[in-house]
């Protein structure tokens, strides 16, 4: 059986605004089809991610997020501190989901409240596999 993940879906009371945050965060493009209740993000055409990773779909729901996400994104930047600062400038905030003080990642939430993690950069050994 051939099975591919087409997209990851997030509930949102403001799909266009939430999609704009993630487009800015990831450098992706908002795909406009005129439906304000379903907004799709795709990697920029010609990028290494195009056609390789699932799209992200933001679906309008009537009420705000109430509990911790059961699925979240882990982002791997080149510079964790710089990326956390950039994401905060875009509207993300640090959150405590019980991760404790000694973890190597930063838990954040987008403006809609969806949690995600910013991991440490890969070491040279992890990058090369040597």
PDB file of C-alpha atoms in Angstrom:
ATOM      1  CA  UNK A   1       0.000   0.000   0.000  1.00  0.00           C
ATOM      2  CA  UNK A   2       1.303   3.439  -0.913  1.00  0.00           C
ATOM      3  CA  UNK A   3       0.311   6.066   1.594  1.00  0.00           C
ATOM      4  CA  UNK A   4       1.488   9.684   1.782  1.00  0.00           C
ATOM      5  CA  UNK A   5       0.695  12.437   4.247  1.00  0.00           C
ATOM      6  CA  UNK A   6      -0.939  15.183   2.168  1.00  0.00           C
ATOM      7  CA  UNK A   7      -1.240  17.837   4.856  1.00  0.00           C
ATOM      8  CA  UNK A   8      -1.211  18.520   8.569  1.00  0.00           C
ATOM      9  CA  UNK A   9      -4.379  20.260   9.762  1.00  0.00           C
ATOM     10  CA  UNK A  10      -4.783  22.785  12.549  1.00  0.00           C
ATOM     11  CA  UNK A  11      -8.066  24.062  13.921  1.00  0.00           C
ATOM     12  CA  UNK A  12      -8.194  27.847  14.065  1.00  0.00           C
ATOM     13  CA  UNK A  13     -10.681  30.591  14.842  1.00  0.00           C
ATOM     14  CA  UNK A  14      -8.677  32.855  12.510  1.00  0.00           C
ATOM     15  CA  UNK A  15      -7.243  30.675   9.720  1.00  0.00           C
ATOM     16  CA  UNK A  16      -5.866  33.506   7.574  1.00  0.00           C
ATOM     17  CA  UNK A  17      -4.040  35.161  10.477  1.00  0.00           C
ATOM     18  CA  UNK A  18      -2.673  31.877  11.818  1.00  0.00           C
ATOM     19  CA  UNK A  19      -1.560  30.861   8.318  1.00  0.00           C
ATOM     20  CA  UNK A  20       0.189  34.219   7.876  1.00  0.00           C
ATOM     21  CA  UNK A  21       2.188  33.648  11.093  1.00  0.00           C
ATOM     22  CA  UNK A  22       3.309  30.216   9.902  1.00  0.00           C
ATOM     23  CA  UNK A  23       4.038  31.464   6.381  1.00  0.00           C
ATOM     24  CA  UNK A  24       6.336  34.105   7.860  1.00  0.00           C
ATOM     25  CA  UNK A  25       7.860  31.631  10.334  1.00  0.00           C
ATOM     26  CA  UNK A  26       8.609  28.940   7.722  1.00  0.00           C
ATOM     27  CA  UNK A  27       9.123  31.069   4.623  1.00  0.00           C
ATOM     28  CA  UNK A  28       6.240  29.247   2.943  1.00  0.00           C
ATOM     29  CA  UNK A  29       3.461  30.616   0.747  1.00  0.00           C
ATOM     30  CA  UNK A  30      -0.245  30.989   1.465  1.00  0.00           C
ATOM     31  CA  UNK A  31      -2.253  29.343  -1.283  1.00  0.00           C
ATOM     32  CA  UNK A  32      -5.321  31.501  -1.837  1.00  0.00           C
ATOM     33  CA  UNK A  33      -8.415  29.837  -3.242  1.00  0.00           C
ATOM     34  CA  UNK A  34     -10.983  32.298  -1.896  1.00  0.00           C
ATOM     35  CA  UNK A  35     -12.234  30.093   0.939  1.00  0.00           C
ATOM     36  CA  UNK A  36     -11.580  31.956   4.230  1.00  0.00           C
ATOM     37  CA  UNK A  37     -12.504  28.849   6.244  1.00  0.00           C
ATOM     38  CA  UNK A  38      -9.643  26.728   4.852  1.00  0.00           C
ATOM     39  CA  UNK A  39      -6.221  28.248   4.294  1.00  0.00           C
ATOM     40  CA  UNK A  40      -3.356  26.147   2.921  1.00  0.00           C
ATOM     41  CA  UNK A  41       0.388  26.730   3.258  1.00  0.00           C
ATOM     42  CA  UNK A  42       2.905  25.176   0.902  1.00  0.00           C
ATOM     43  CA  UNK A  43       6.668  25.417   0.663  1.00  0.00           C
ATOM     44  CA  UNK A  44       7.811  28.068  -1.796  1.00  0.00           C
ATOM     45  CA  UNK A  45       7.972  26.809  -5.365  1.00  0.00           C
ATOM     46  CA  UNK A  46      11.476  25.633  -6.226  1.00  0.00           C
ATOM     47  CA  UNK A  47      12.529  25.257  -2.576  1.00  0.00           C
ATOM     48  CA  UNK A  48      14.077  21.949  -1.433  1.00  0.00           C
ATOM     49  CA  UNK A  49      10.902  21.298   0.585  1.00  0.00           C
ATOM     50  CA  UNK A  50       8.482  21.730  -2.335  1.00  0.00           C
ATOM     51  CA  UNK A  51       6.785  18.438  -3.064  1.00  0.00           C
ATOM     52  CA  UNK A  52       8.689  16.724  -0.247  1.00  0.00           C
ATOM     53  CA  UNK A  53       6.803  17.746   2.885  1.00  0.00           C
ATOM     54  CA  UNK A  54       3.093  17.864   3.697  1.00  0.00           C
ATOM     55  CA  UNK A  55       1.181  21.104   3.304  1.00  0.00           C
ATOM     56  CA  UNK A  56      -0.272  22.756   6.400  1.00  0.00           C
ATOM     57  CA  UNK A  57      -4.031  23.372   6.418  1.00  0.00           C
ATOM     58  CA  UNK A  58      -5.754  25.784   8.803  1.00  0.00           C
ATOM     59  CA  UNK A  59      -9.463  25.054   9.275  1.00  0.00           C
ATOM     60  CA  UNK A  60     -11.932  27.468  10.839  1.00  0.00           C
ATOM     61  CA  UNK A  61     -13.583  26.251  14.051  1.00  0.00           C
ATOM     62  CA  UNK A  62     -16.093  28.166  16.200  1.00  0.00           C
ATOM     63  CA  UNK A  63     -14.249  28.133  19.527  1.00  0.00           C
ATOM     64  CA  UNK A  64     -10.733  28.821  20.797  1.00  0.00           C
ATOM     65  CA  UNK A  65      -8.173  26.146  21.612  1.00  0.00           C
ATOM     66  CA  UNK A  66      -8.761  24.753  25.106  1.00  0.00           C
ATOM     67  CA  UNK A  67      -6.150  22.029  25.794  1.00  0.00           C
ATOM     68  CA  UNK A  68      -2.590  21.101  24.800  1.00  0.00           C
ATOM     69  CA  UNK A  69      -2.198  19.919  21.211  1.00  0.00           C
ATOM     70  CA  UNK A  70      -1.981  16.172  20.729  1.00  0.00           C
ATOM     71  CA  UNK A  71       0.272  16.746  17.718  1.00  0.00           C
ATOM     72  CA  UNK A  72       2.820  19.516  17.386  1.00  0.00           C
ATOM     73  CA  UNK A  73       5.645  20.595  15.117  1.00  0.00           C
ATOM     74  CA  UNK A  74       9.314  20.327  16.151  1.00  0.00           C
ATOM     75  CA  UNK A  75      11.413  22.889  14.299  1.00  0.00           C
ATOM     76  CA  UNK A  76      15.197  22.458  13.857  1.00  0.00           C
ATOM     77  CA  UNK A  77      16.925  25.827  13.313  1.00  0.00           C
ATOM     78  CA  UNK A  78      20.589  26.627  12.688  1.00  0.00           C
ATOM     79  CA  UNK A  79      20.568  28.947  15.736  1.00  0.00           C
ATOM     80  CA  UNK A  80      18.007  28.188  18.453  1.00  0.00           C
ATOM     81  CA  UNK A  81      18.265  31.497  20.362  1.00  0.00           C
ATOM     82  CA  UNK A  82      18.040  33.609  17.216  1.00  0.00           C
ATOM     83  CA  UNK A  83      15.079  31.602  15.923  1.00  0.00           C
ATOM     84  CA  UNK A  84      13.198  31.849  19.228  1.00  0.00           C
ATOM     85  CA  UNK A  85      13.705  35.640  19.187  1.00  0.00           C
ATOM     86  CA  UNK A  86      12.529  35.854  15.544  1.00  0.00           C
ATOM     87  CA  UNK A  87       9.430  33.779  16.267  1.00  0.00           C
ATOM     88  CA  UNK A  88       8.621  35.916  19.312  1.00  0.00           C
ATOM     89  CA  UNK A  89       8.864  39.008  17.090  1.00  0.00           C
ATOM     90  CA  UNK A  90       6.340  37.356  14.726  1.00  0.00           C
ATOM     91  CA  UNK A  91       3.890  36.846  17.612  1.00  0.00           C
ATOM     92  CA  UNK A  92       4.815  33.483  19.158  1.00  0.00           C
ATOM     93  CA  UNK A  93       5.308  33.146  22.894  1.00  0.00           C
ATOM     94  CA  UNK A  94       7.108  30.737  25.200  1.00  0.00           C
ATOM     95  CA  UNK A  95       4.807  28.346  27.077  1.00  0.00           C
ATOM     96  CA  UNK A  96       5.130  25.842  29.888  1.00  0.00           C
ATOM     97  CA  UNK A  97       3.552  22.460  29.199  1.00  0.00           C
ATOM     98  CA  UNK A  98       5.410  20.766  32.033  1.00  0.00           C
ATOM     99  CA  UNK A  99       8.689  20.340  30.161  1.00  0.00           C
ATOM    100  CA  UNK A 100      10.861  21.097  33.215  1.00  0.00           C
ATOM    101  CA  UNK A 101      13.949  23.289  33.493  1.00  0.00           C
ATOM    102  CA  UNK A 102      16.639  21.033  31.990  1.00  0.00           C
ATOM    103  CA  UNK A 103      15.309  20.439  28.482  1.00  0.00           C
ATOM    104  CA  UNK A 104      17.259  21.382  25.359  1.00  0.00           C
ATOM    105  CA  UNK A 105      14.228  22.617  23.410  1.00  0.00           C
ATOM    106  CA  UNK A 106      12.012  25.685  23.772  1.00  0.00           C
ATOM    107  CA  UNK A 107       8.257  25.151  23.844  1.00  0.00           C
ATOM    108  CA  UNK A 108       6.362  27.960  22.155  1.00  0.00           C
ATOM    109  CA  UNK A 109       2.824  28.701  20.990  1.00  0.00           C
ATOM    110  CA  UNK A 110       1.717  30.468  17.828  1.00  0.00           C
ATOM    111  CA  UNK A 111      -0.751  33.382  18.104  1.00  0.00           C
ATOM    112  CA  UNK A 112      -3.657  30.896  18.047  1.00  0.00           C
ATOM    113  CA  UNK A 113      -2.139  28.953  20.966  1.00  0.00           C
ATOM    114  CA  UNK A 114      -0.874  25.908  19.025  1.00  0.00           C
ATOM    115  CA  UNK A 115       2.251  24.581  20.735  1.00  0.00           C
ATOM    116  CA  UNK A 116       5.456  23.801  18.871  1.00  0.00           C
ATOM    117  CA  UNK A 117       9.071  23.206  19.862  1.00  0.00           C
ATOM    118  CA  UNK A 118      12.253  24.881  18.710  1.00  0.00           C
ATOM    119  CA  UNK A 119      15.043  22.331  18.996  1.00  0.00           C
ATOM    120  CA  UNK A 120      18.769  22.899  19.266  1.00  0.00           C
ATOM    121  CA  UNK A 121      20.786  23.057  16.065  1.00  0.00           C
ATOM    122  CA  UNK A 122      22.209  19.780  14.825  1.00  0.00           C
ATOM    123  CA  UNK A 123      25.832  19.180  15.732  1.00  0.00           C
ATOM    124  CA  UNK A 124      28.347  18.699  12.900  1.00  0.00           C
ATOM    125  CA  UNK A 125      28.353  14.959  13.650  1.00  0.00           C
ATOM    126  CA  UNK A 126      24.546  14.796  13.476  1.00  0.00           C
ATOM    127  CA  UNK A 127      24.590  16.736  10.175  1.00  0.00           C
ATOM    128  CA  UNK A 128      27.130  14.547   8.457  1.00  0.00           C
ATOM    129  CA  UNK A 129      26.296  11.250  10.151  1.00  0.00           C
ATOM    130  CA  UNK A 130      30.012  10.688  10.786  1.00  0.00           C
TER     131      UNK A 130
END
